[in-house]
Amino acid sequence: MNTTTRAAIAVVCTAALVATAVLGGSYLGLAAPLSGDVYDSASPRGATNVESPYGSASVWYDDAGVPHVEAENEQALYYAVGYVQARDRLFQMDLQRRLVGGELSAMVGNATLESDRFYRSLDFQSAAEASWQSVRGTDVGAPIEAFSAGVNHYADTGPLPPEYALVDADFETWTPTDTLLVGKLISWQLSGSFADLRRATAVSRLGPNASALYPSELDHDVPIIRDSAASDAAAFSPEAVADGATDSAASVDGDFAALAEWTDRYDKDPTYGSNNWVVSGEHTASGKPLLANDPHLALTVPPIWYEMHLSTDEMDVRGVGFPGIPMVVIGRTADAAWGVTNVGGDFTDLYTYEMRDGGYVYDGDVRSFETETETIEVAGGDDVEITVKKSVHGPVIERGGRTVGVAWPGFSATNESLGVYRLNHAESVSEIRDALRIWDVPAQNFVAADSAGNTLYYPAGQYPIRVTDGDVVRGDTIFNGSAGEGEWRGYEPYGQSSWDGFVPFESIPHVENPDLLATANQRTIDDPGFYMGTSMTYADPYRGQRIYDLLDDAAADGGVTAETMKQVQRDVRSEAATGFRPYATSPDAVSQMSPAAQELAATLNGWDGGMRADSRAALVSRIWIDEFRKATFEDEFEAQGLDESYYPRLYVLQRLDADARWFDDRSTPDVTETRDDIAARAMNRTVARLDEQGYETYGDFNRLDQNHPFDRAFLNYPERPMDGSPYTVFNFRSSGSTQAGSSWRMVVDFSADGDSAGVIPGGQRGVFWSDRYHSQLDEWADGEYKPLTLDRPGGEPDIVFGGAR
């Protein structure tokens, strides 16, 4: 959902939270709760009988507010899905399409103008239109059209959410392209990255030695595919996967700070992540596979995910999807299940150009940029005109005298909506695998299992093979577009790509029938010939390491159950905290600390690394690591005008030699500091920070504080202390206005008495007076679950759809 605009996605990851960040917590001076106009604008219930042009359907809401939708055919089904999604989440859907379409300012004014400039400049609207033209004649076309009609029928006949009255705005007709536009937003938040701008700028300002802070990979031993021999042999075909891609000495050197600063808020947040894993029947008590998934995205009000159970004679699927998209994105059918995490690969390339005669040089010729003037409507202010520019590589962005073309597979027509549709119909791992063949963006780590005992790992997506002068090269650089560097063959931005120059599906490293495999956004595989990403795109290995340790122990003991999977999802031990603890408690460091700092350091002795809300040691560790990171890098980085977004991965800091140059403080030329000196300084700072803030335990700092985009008490969720950290399996992160963590937890059990379960961080309904507004919040925060069965509630349906009269 990236863009919580670095302050709150993506995945996401919803536009609602992005808007929160853009606006600093609120839009406007807003109405008080339950003022007349607001209260009258939305009833707590929708109609019980609804006309439908597609046939009959029925909806039962269970105790958690999950709609169970049954229909006589698929169009009737998706018409009903559109209606109930609009009933429960219409304003959230509207904000998402407005965000990615660059139309927020028309609703809220100047506060979102820069956001609109960015999204208009990349022209996601045209990309969504190209995707719609690609899929409208396929099996998913009619369902998307029926869904759109259902959304509009609710908006035309039902009460609108109260937010529309608060900002004096209207709902505009939903179109099939809007559904695919929401998909583009989610895909961008998970795979769009301007990390190369930051890397090039850091090396330019700090000197070539800084490149060591951004290595090609993090040196750890827990890749997703731990045994290369376990992967399909075709994955290592040099002809297929560009074996021997050259190292990327930067093709274009220079300072891109102005561009990096502008794009940073719309980049995917590199600290977001997700977990999934699959355990085959070889290691389970029942002899049947188990699958778990918890995607870590922005924690928003309402939540990013919307849970649904959808049934026809041809399909029975349950799980979660994004509001605005009619299908289940993560979930299960009667006999198959799948879960996803973000690959974290390198899927965005940037190109500079030689400018000449008002155009740019490409392939020896001067070409004109494709340009279009667009108007951004601004509520309460003057409309703003912008010029959208494109080159042969895609959209063009400009700041600080730099002009850069952007290539990303999602700017082309893509078919992931059809892929999701096929997943919803899958009843075996084989059918899931077939659905992934057409998956374009975002590249995702899929794990799958079925009741027959099959399992699968596949990082499906479009992987570009970059070519310069006939040689395959890595993508962790900024290319000279005028010289034809880093070309993607078979890629057509805003058109229909052939994907001829991309890695063939069969050649993507994958594992058929793994006994035990876990992904946590870490490096995919140890194979230098297959370039997928770098240390700047993959996550630190801490979660992956902990999950593998726990699963290996459980498998060795035998008899893994659904409860075992839940216990792993609840785990709060931080391998980051335990990895850094020796530095904080080193005798040479402790000897330099103040007495108060020595007392804090002593709390870490014997501590198990558990990031629990009631733990003093967890608090000390969390704040000390933050201060240690700053004390290591701030003197060099701040002197060059670089903020914390340029700092390297935490694992890079952990692996620095004790006398690495980065520990030396530039402000003390007569002293050469080492790691122990900086560790002591950081603990002294930790004392001051705890005293200033009044924190006593970790829960004082690590608090769940999910706010509605309007940030009004009656709209916000209840606040509470939380276990977990960015580096624990039980994942939660609180930093300023940013709240992120496990946005959906799911365990699927294919045993005869299967204990499948799931939970979201909040509630199904987006209307604040509903008793389902945040009804699952405490359950989620406490690591509890509700059943994830394919049974529907008994009794009469809550909403009945019939043929038009």
XYZ file of C-alpha atoms in Angstrom, residues 325-789:
465
model
C -11.014 -4.958 -6.102
C -13.754 -7.624 -6.304
C -11.650 -10.785 -5.821
C -9.898 -12.425 -2.877
C -6.172 -11.594 -3.044
C -4.996 -13.819 -0.158
C -7.063 -16.777 0.896
C -8.326 -20.293 0.432
C -10.793 -22.453 -1.425
C -12.070 -25.828 -0.242
C -8.939 -27.652 -1.403
C -6.227 -25.041 -1.982
C -4.711 -21.982 -0.321
C -2.129 -19.346 -1.128
C -0.295 -16.572 0.697
C 1.920 -13.757 -0.545
C 4.783 -11.570 0.551
C 6.635 -8.924 -1.406
C 9.642 -10.190 -3.352
C 11.584 -7.010 -2.641
C 13.373 -7.214 -5.949
C 14.518 -4.447 -8.269
C 11.695 -3.644 -10.664
C 12.211 0.085 -11.288
C 14.943 1.477 -13.523
C 15.872 5.115 -14.012
C 17.393 6.786 -17.072
C 19.082 10.133 -17.620
C 19.341 11.849 -20.993
C 21.481 14.217 -22.979
C 19.250 17.209 -23.713
C 19.483 18.850 -27.104
C 17.321 21.221 -29.168
C 14.432 21.065 -26.717
C 14.377 17.258 -26.786
C 16.464 14.317 -25.663
C 18.997 12.141 -27.428
C 18.132 8.487 -27.948
C 19.582 5.972 -30.381
C 21.623 8.714 -32.044
C 18.630 10.944 -32.756
C 17.043 13.905 -31.017
C 13.514 13.029 -29.979
C 10.763 15.151 -28.562
C 9.278 14.204 -25.250
C 5.669 13.167 -25.489
C 3.879 15.894 -23.534
C 0.373 16.574 -22.337
C -0.936 19.459 -20.285
C -3.277 18.445 -17.475
C -5.241 20.462 -14.943
C -5.278 19.571 -11.256
C -8.498 20.769 -9.689
C -7.970 22.282 -6.234
C -10.881 22.628 -3.839
C -11.010 26.106 -2.356
C -8.093 27.304 -4.470
C -6.867 27.951 -7.974
C -6.563 25.024 -10.346
C -2.999 24.116 -11.337
C -1.723 23.113 -14.757
C 1.111 20.583 -15.070
C 2.917 19.098 -18.048
C 3.139 15.307 -18.106
C 6.220 14.164 -20.025
C 7.178 10.736 -21.348
C 10.189 9.241 -23.076
C 10.698 5.870 -24.746
C 11.311 4.404 -21.286
C 8.156 5.730 -19.638
C 7.157 8.762 -17.568
C 9.683 11.529 -16.966
C 10.150 13.343 -13.652
C 12.189 16.473 -13.052
C 13.599 18.233 -9.989
C 16.747 20.185 -9.162
C 17.946 20.328 -12.737
C 17.734 16.550 -13.137
C 15.508 14.805 -15.678
C 14.926 11.088 -15.217
C 12.863 8.559 -17.163
C 11.191 5.824 -15.120
C 10.604 2.241 -16.277
C 8.363 -0.067 -14.225
C 6.466 -3.124 -15.502
C 3.203 -1.788 -14.070
C 3.189 1.122 -16.505
C 2.404 -1.444 -19.194
C -0.836 -3.365 -19.623
C -0.766 -6.087 -16.965
C -2.901 -9.117 -16.177
C -2.706 -9.631 -12.429
C -6.462 -9.059 -12.092
C -7.008 -12.115 -14.286
C -4.419 -13.956 -12.220
C -6.329 -13.232 -9.011
C -9.559 -14.343 -10.684
C -7.943 -17.679 -11.545
C -6.570 -18.070 -8.021
C -10.105 -17.712 -6.698
C -11.139 -20.698 -8.816
C -8.113 -22.863 -7.996
C -8.674 -26.188 -6.256
C -5.109 -27.486 -6.454
C -1.520 -26.308 -6.333
C -1.292 -27.103 -10.038
C -4.112 -24.643 -10.781
C -2.499 -22.018 -8.547
C 0.757 -22.464 -10.443
C -1.081 -22.002 -13.759
C -2.703 -18.806 -12.468
C 0.730 -17.399 -11.607
C 1.967 -17.781 -15.176
C 0.261 -14.529 -16.127
C 1.154 -12.630 -12.949
C 2.901 -9.396 -13.893
C 3.111 -6.940 -10.985
C 3.858 -6.689 -8.193
C 6.225 -9.653 -8.082
C 5.202 -11.668 -5.046
C 6.528 -14.618 -3.070
C 3.656 -17.074 -3.365
C 3.448 -20.105 -1.113
C 0.656 -22.555 -1.821
C -0.725 -25.846 -0.532
C -3.627 -28.150 -1.276
C -5.595 -30.876 0.442
C -3.896 -33.532 -1.699
C -0.608 -32.724 0.018
C 1.116 -30.610 -2.629
C 3.081 -27.469 -1.774
C 4.733 -24.744 -3.847
C 6.949 -21.671 -3.651
C 6.964 -19.312 -6.635
C 8.144 -15.652 -6.721
C 5.888 -14.838 -9.674
C 6.173 -11.613 -11.637
C 7.882 -9.900 -14.555
C 11.676 -9.696 -14.077
C 13.376 -7.392 -16.576
C 16.655 -8.450 -18.181
C 18.673 -5.249 -18.673
C 20.878 -5.070 -21.741
C 23.690 -2.612 -22.478
C 25.671 -2.982 -25.730
C 24.451 -6.560 -26.011
C 25.558 -7.507 -22.480
C 23.244 -8.293 -19.602
C 23.792 -5.923 -16.675
C 22.516 -5.489 -13.160
C 19.819 -2.932 -12.397
C 21.222 -1.243 -9.271
C 22.327 1.897 -11.056
C 21.017 4.908 -12.943
C 21.380 4.269 -16.654
C 22.413 6.594 -19.440
C 19.236 6.454 -21.472
C 20.698 8.365 -24.382
C 23.436 5.744 -24.737
C 20.901 2.918 -24.746
C 21.981 1.466 -21.426
C 19.792 -0.907 -19.446
C 17.190 -1.494 -22.153
C 14.140 -3.684 -21.436
C 13.304 -5.593 -24.592
C 9.635 -6.358 -25.124
C 8.436 -3.589 -22.795
C 5.876 -1.036 -23.977
C 4.949 1.628 -21.402
C 1.218 2.424 -21.507
C 0.747 -0.237 -24.167
C 0.756 -4.008 -24.606
C 4.169 -5.505 -23.834
C 5.419 -8.757 -25.343
C 7.725 -9.330 -22.321
C 10.191 -11.040 -24.689
C 13.127 -9.535 -22.807
C 11.950 -10.672 -19.399
C 12.753 -13.835 -17.464
C 10.547 -16.721 -18.650
C 8.159 -18.030 -16.003
C 9.760 -21.487 -15.827
C 13.192 -19.933 -15.276
C 12.270 -17.917 -12.186
C 13.863 -19.704 -9.187
C 11.106 -21.648 -7.441
C 10.577 -24.809 -5.424
C 8.104 -27.560 -6.226
C 6.738 -29.386 -3.173
C 8.998 -27.891 -0.497
C 8.846 -29.685 2.861
C 9.319 -26.411 4.718
C 9.875 -22.967 3.231
C 9.536 -19.449 4.659
C 9.674 -15.974 3.160
C 10.101 -12.722 5.042
C 11.216 -10.414 2.208
C 14.802 -11.587 2.587
C 17.100 -12.401 -0.338
C 15.525 -15.056 -2.536
C 18.450 -17.275 -3.481
C 22.223 -17.576 -3.398
C 23.000 -17.467 -7.092
C 25.079 -14.602 -8.504
C 23.821 -15.338 -11.999
C 20.213 -14.445 -11.254
C 19.849 -10.753 -10.464
C 16.645 -10.063 -8.536
C 17.514 -7.249 -6.124
C 20.052 -5.733 -3.774
C 20.539 -4.892 -0.119
C 18.465 -1.771 -0.749
C 15.459 -3.705 -2.049
C 15.477 -6.805 0.152
C 14.673 -6.724 3.862
C 17.067 -7.366 6.721
C 17.260 -11.112 7.453
C 16.085 -11.008 11.081
C 12.486 -12.177 10.594
C 13.486 -14.811 8.063
C 16.142 -16.150 10.408
C 13.748 -16.390 13.347
C 10.973 -18.075 11.352
C 13.339 -20.700 9.979
C 14.764 -21.347 13.457
C 11.286 -21.835 14.927
C 10.024 -23.997 12.066
C 13.167 -26.129 11.964
C 12.800 -26.816 15.701
C 9.086 -27.589 15.326
C 9.708 -29.894 12.372
C 12.477 -31.700 14.274
C 10.067 -32.313 17.154
C 7.445 -33.551 14.669
C 3.722 -33.076 14.649
C 3.411 -29.437 13.544
C -0.172 -28.201 13.988
C -2.174 -25.085 13.227
C -1.498 -23.989 16.809
C 2.243 -24.296 16.105
C 1.805 -21.938 13.148
C -0.066 -19.454 15.322
C 2.654 -19.610 17.965
C 5.225 -18.713 15.332
C 3.057 -15.792 14.185
C 2.881 -14.629 17.823
C 6.660 -14.780 18.364
C 8.180 -11.522 19.638
C 11.884 -12.355 19.908
C 13.984 -9.888 17.908
C 17.116 -11.278 16.290
C 18.103 -7.678 15.632
C 17.990 -6.911 19.357
C 19.967 -10.002 20.329
C 22.452 -9.371 17.514
C 23.215 -5.841 18.730
C 23.104 -6.636 22.450
C 26.827 -7.572 22.692
C 27.745 -4.103 21.446
C 25.591 -2.375 24.063
C 26.938 -4.529 26.903
C 30.600 -4.707 25.878
C 32.787 -4.043 28.959
C 34.796 -1.434 27.043
C 31.572 0.344 26.110
C 30.009 0.079 29.570
C 33.146 1.528 31.172
C 32.578 4.777 29.269
C 28.893 5.111 30.197
C 27.371 7.303 32.879
C 26.118 5.464 35.985
C 22.536 5.817 34.749
C 23.502 4.449 31.336
C 25.292 1.521 32.959
C 22.066 0.671 34.778
C 20.220 0.640 31.473
C 22.858 -1.549 29.842
C 22.558 -3.999 32.734
C 18.876 -4.584 31.951
C 19.973 -6.257 28.696
C 22.055 -8.923 30.446
C 20.167 -12.198 30.345
C 17.261 -10.706 28.404
C 15.763 -13.084 25.848
C 15.195 -10.448 23.148
C 11.425 -10.508 23.588
C 9.851 -7.234 22.421
C 7.028 -7.255 24.979
C 5.005 -4.224 25.953
C 5.749 -4.709 29.672
C 9.511 -5.114 29.191
C 12.020 -2.500 30.327
C 14.836 -4.256 28.456
C 12.869 -4.169 25.182
C 12.460 -0.412 25.593
C 16.173 0.099 26.273
C 17.170 -2.063 23.311
C 14.774 -0.343 20.900
C 15.824 3.200 21.826
C 19.516 2.327 22.084
C 19.643 0.775 18.602
C 17.989 3.900 17.227
C 20.536 6.132 18.968
C 23.448 3.847 18.009
C 22.466 4.061 14.352
C 22.210 7.838 14.501
C 25.471 8.245 16.425
C 27.269 6.108 13.836
C 26.088 7.862 10.693
C 24.734 11.307 11.551
C 28.047 13.195 11.482
C 28.945 12.084 7.951
C 25.423 12.137 6.562
C 24.164 15.386 8.115
C 27.333 17.190 7.012
C 26.329 16.310 3.459
C 22.672 17.216 3.889
C 21.504 13.597 3.947
C 18.780 12.511 6.377
C 18.060 9.089 7.884
C 16.358 7.836 4.724
C 19.883 7.491 3.289
C 21.174 5.310 6.130
C 22.046 1.719 5.153
C 20.234 -1.390 6.326
C 20.421 -2.234 10.017
C 22.165 -5.509 9.190
C 24.921 -3.544 7.407
C 25.508 -1.597 10.625
C 25.594 -4.795 12.663
C 28.260 -6.271 10.377
C 30.614 -3.267 10.376
C 34.072 -3.925 11.807
C 34.587 -2.539 15.307
C 37.032 0.053 13.952
C 35.134 0.894 10.750
C 35.592 4.473 9.588
C 31.882 5.178 10.073
C 32.261 4.958 13.866
C 34.820 7.771 13.870
C 33.231 11.115 14.778
C 34.256 13.831 12.326
C 33.785 16.505 15.005
C 36.624 15.068 17.139
C 39.642 15.101 14.793
C 42.083 14.269 17.601
C 40.213 11.103 18.577
C 39.430 8.034 16.498
C 36.233 6.544 17.861
C 35.414 2.853 17.620
C 32.198 0.886 17.983
C 32.581 0.785 21.785
C 32.817 4.572 21.951
C 29.683 5.016 19.864
C 27.837 2.328 21.827
C 28.548 4.205 25.057
C 27.491 7.512 23.543
C 24.256 5.940 22.323
C 23.411 4.559 25.768
C 24.038 7.958 27.358
C 21.652 9.441 24.799
C 19.156 6.700 25.612
C 19.137 7.820 29.245
C 18.366 11.386 28.197
C 15.649 10.303 25.781
C 13.891 8.080 28.324
C 14.031 10.833 30.923
C 12.648 13.377 28.458
C 9.815 11.148 27.252
C 9.036 9.512 30.586
C 9.061 6.006 29.110
C 9.227 3.162 31.639
C 8.437 0.068 29.569
C 8.389 -0.758 25.896
C 4.628 -0.327 25.671
C 4.987 3.353 26.614
C 6.889 3.844 23.354
C 5.413 1.078 21.194
C 1.763 2.050 21.058
C -1.049 1.179 18.708
C -2.475 4.524 17.620
C -4.445 4.065 14.399
C -6.029 7.279 13.231
C -8.631 7.990 10.595
C -7.450 10.348 7.809
C -9.500 13.114 9.488
C -7.804 12.385 12.854
C -10.805 13.049 15.055
C -11.255 11.177 18.329
C -14.660 9.802 17.371
C -13.201 8.390 14.123
C -9.902 7.006 15.489
C -9.391 3.516 16.898
C -8.662 2.996 20.618
C -5.016 3.370 21.615
C -3.085 0.671 23.485
C 0.471 -0.614 24.149
C 1.762 -3.284 21.780
C 4.194 -6.176 21.666
C 6.383 -6.644 18.607
C 8.766 -4.612 16.464
C 9.715 -4.208 12.793
C 12.100 -7.154 13.198
C 9.841 -9.646 15.011
C 7.522 -12.210 13.461
C 4.659 -10.722 15.495
C 5.146 -7.562 13.577
C 4.305 -4.064 14.709
C 5.980 -0.730 14.138
C 5.118 2.639 15.626
C 7.165 5.656 14.569
C 5.649 9.099 14.639
C 2.519 9.051 12.504
C 3.496 5.718 10.954
C 1.736 2.562 12.111
C 2.581 -0.669 10.346
C 2.441 -4.353 11.031
C 0.548 -7.563 10.380
C -2.374 -6.265 8.349
C -3.971 -9.745 8.121
C -3.040 -12.984 9.850
C -4.073 -16.256 8.288
C -3.424 -19.931 9.018
C -4.907 -22.590 6.712
C -5.162 -26.182 7.917
C -6.207 -28.947 5.513
C -6.673 -31.643 8.153
C -10.069 -33.278 8.579
C -10.889 -31.063 11.554
C -8.944 -28.123 10.131
C -8.311 -25.163 12.426
C -8.065 -22.468 9.731
C -8.205 -18.960 11.156
C -7.654 -15.281 10.378
C -7.989 -11.771 11.811
C -7.659 -8.135 10.670
C -6.455 -5.147 12.756
C -9.772 -3.354 13.127
C -13.173 -4.010 11.666
C -15.018 -4.672 8.469
C -17.174 -1.530 8.371
C -15.855 1.938 7.732
C -18.792 3.789 9.344
C -17.700 4.813 12.821
C -20.947 4.096 14.685
C -21.060 0.504 13.471
C -20.400 -2.207 16.055
C -18.044 -3.692 13.439
C -15.912 -0.528 13.185
C -13.012 -2.007 15.176
C -14.497 -5.217 16.550
C -11.410 -7.367 15.781
C -8.806 -4.892 17.036
C -8.201 -6.337 20.502
C -8.349 -9.867 19.136
C -5.672 -8.976 16.584
C -3.488 -7.076 19.059
C -3.569 -9.983 21.518
C -2.558 -12.526 18.876
C -5.934 -14.206 18.752
C -7.940 -15.418 15.756
C -11.418 -16.135 14.479
C -12.410 -19.133 12.302
C -11.697 -19.038 8.578
C -14.132 -21.667 7.367
